[in-house]
């Protein structure tokens, strides 16, 4: 399988991790998390500014709560 997995990286590029708002996850998946978005800083910032928040996570220091 290793040879097949190596080919995937060429097609899709390196894996990157992103932190997104609860609102965006709900929209992308169709799953409702109830009132959780009301307590999510990213969701609240998106509501106030109208700007979608996407933060790339390269390490623990990049995680925002």
Tab-separated table of C-alpha atoms in Angstrom, residues 8-60:
chain	number	residue	atom	x	y	z
A	8	UNK	CA	-1.900	10.168	-3.630
A	9	UNK	CA	0.415	12.883	-2.345
A	10	UNK	CA	1.294	13.799	-5.924
A	11	UNK	CA	-2.385	14.114	-6.861
A	12	UNK	CA	-3.683	15.903	-3.766
A	13	UNK	CA	-0.562	17.551	-2.354
A	14	UNK	CA	0.625	17.502	1.254
A	15	UNK	CA	-1.921	17.201	4.058
A	16	UNK	CA	-2.749	20.419	5.899
A	17	UNK	CA	-4.901	20.886	9.008
A	18	UNK	CA	-7.307	23.804	9.385
A	19	UNK	CA	-9.355	25.156	12.265
A	20	UNK	CA	-12.845	26.190	11.126
A	21	UNK	CA	-15.921	27.579	12.826
A	22	UNK	CA	-18.714	25.365	14.087
A	23	UNK	CA	-21.024	27.247	11.688
A	24	UNK	CA	-18.874	26.258	8.701
A	25	UNK	CA	-18.705	22.619	9.816
A	26	UNK	CA	-22.505	22.603	10.147
A	27	UNK	CA	-22.892	24.069	6.641
A	28	UNK	CA	-20.367	21.695	5.069
A	29	UNK	CA	-21.734	18.533	6.693
A	30	UNK	CA	-25.424	19.257	7.209
A	31	UNK	CA	-24.986	18.245	10.858
A	32	UNK	CA	-26.455	20.496	13.566
A	33	UNK	CA	-24.540	20.964	16.802
A	34	UNK	CA	-27.424	22.808	18.468
A	35	UNK	CA	-26.369	25.936	20.368
A	36	UNK	CA	-22.644	25.101	20.224
A	37	UNK	CA	-21.970	27.747	17.551
A	38	UNK	CA	-23.143	30.415	20.023
A	39	UNK	CA	-20.153	29.553	22.225
A	40	UNK	CA	-17.636	29.242	19.372
A	41	UNK	CA	-15.338	32.247	18.960
A	42	UNK	CA	-14.842	31.629	15.232
A	43	UNK	CA	-18.612	31.410	14.618
A	44	UNK	CA	-19.256	34.603	16.581
A	45	UNK	CA	-16.491	36.443	14.713
A	46	UNK	CA	-17.934	35.292	11.373
A	47	UNK	CA	-21.382	36.565	12.354
A	48	UNK	CA	-19.993	39.975	13.371
A	49	UNK	CA	-17.644	40.527	10.433
A	50	UNK	CA	-19.270	38.497	7.650
A	51	UNK	CA	-15.843	36.989	6.968
A	52	UNK	CA	-15.222	33.240	6.939
A	53	UNK	CA	-12.509	32.247	9.407
A	54	UNK	CA	-9.996	29.593	8.357
A	55	UNK	CA	-6.782	29.170	10.315
A	56	UNK	CA	-4.086	26.729	9.247
A	57	UNK	CA	-2.713	24.697	12.140
A	58	UNK	CA	1.006	23.957	11.907
A	59	UNK	CA	1.430	23.158	15.607
A	60	UNK	CA	-0.227	23.468	19.037
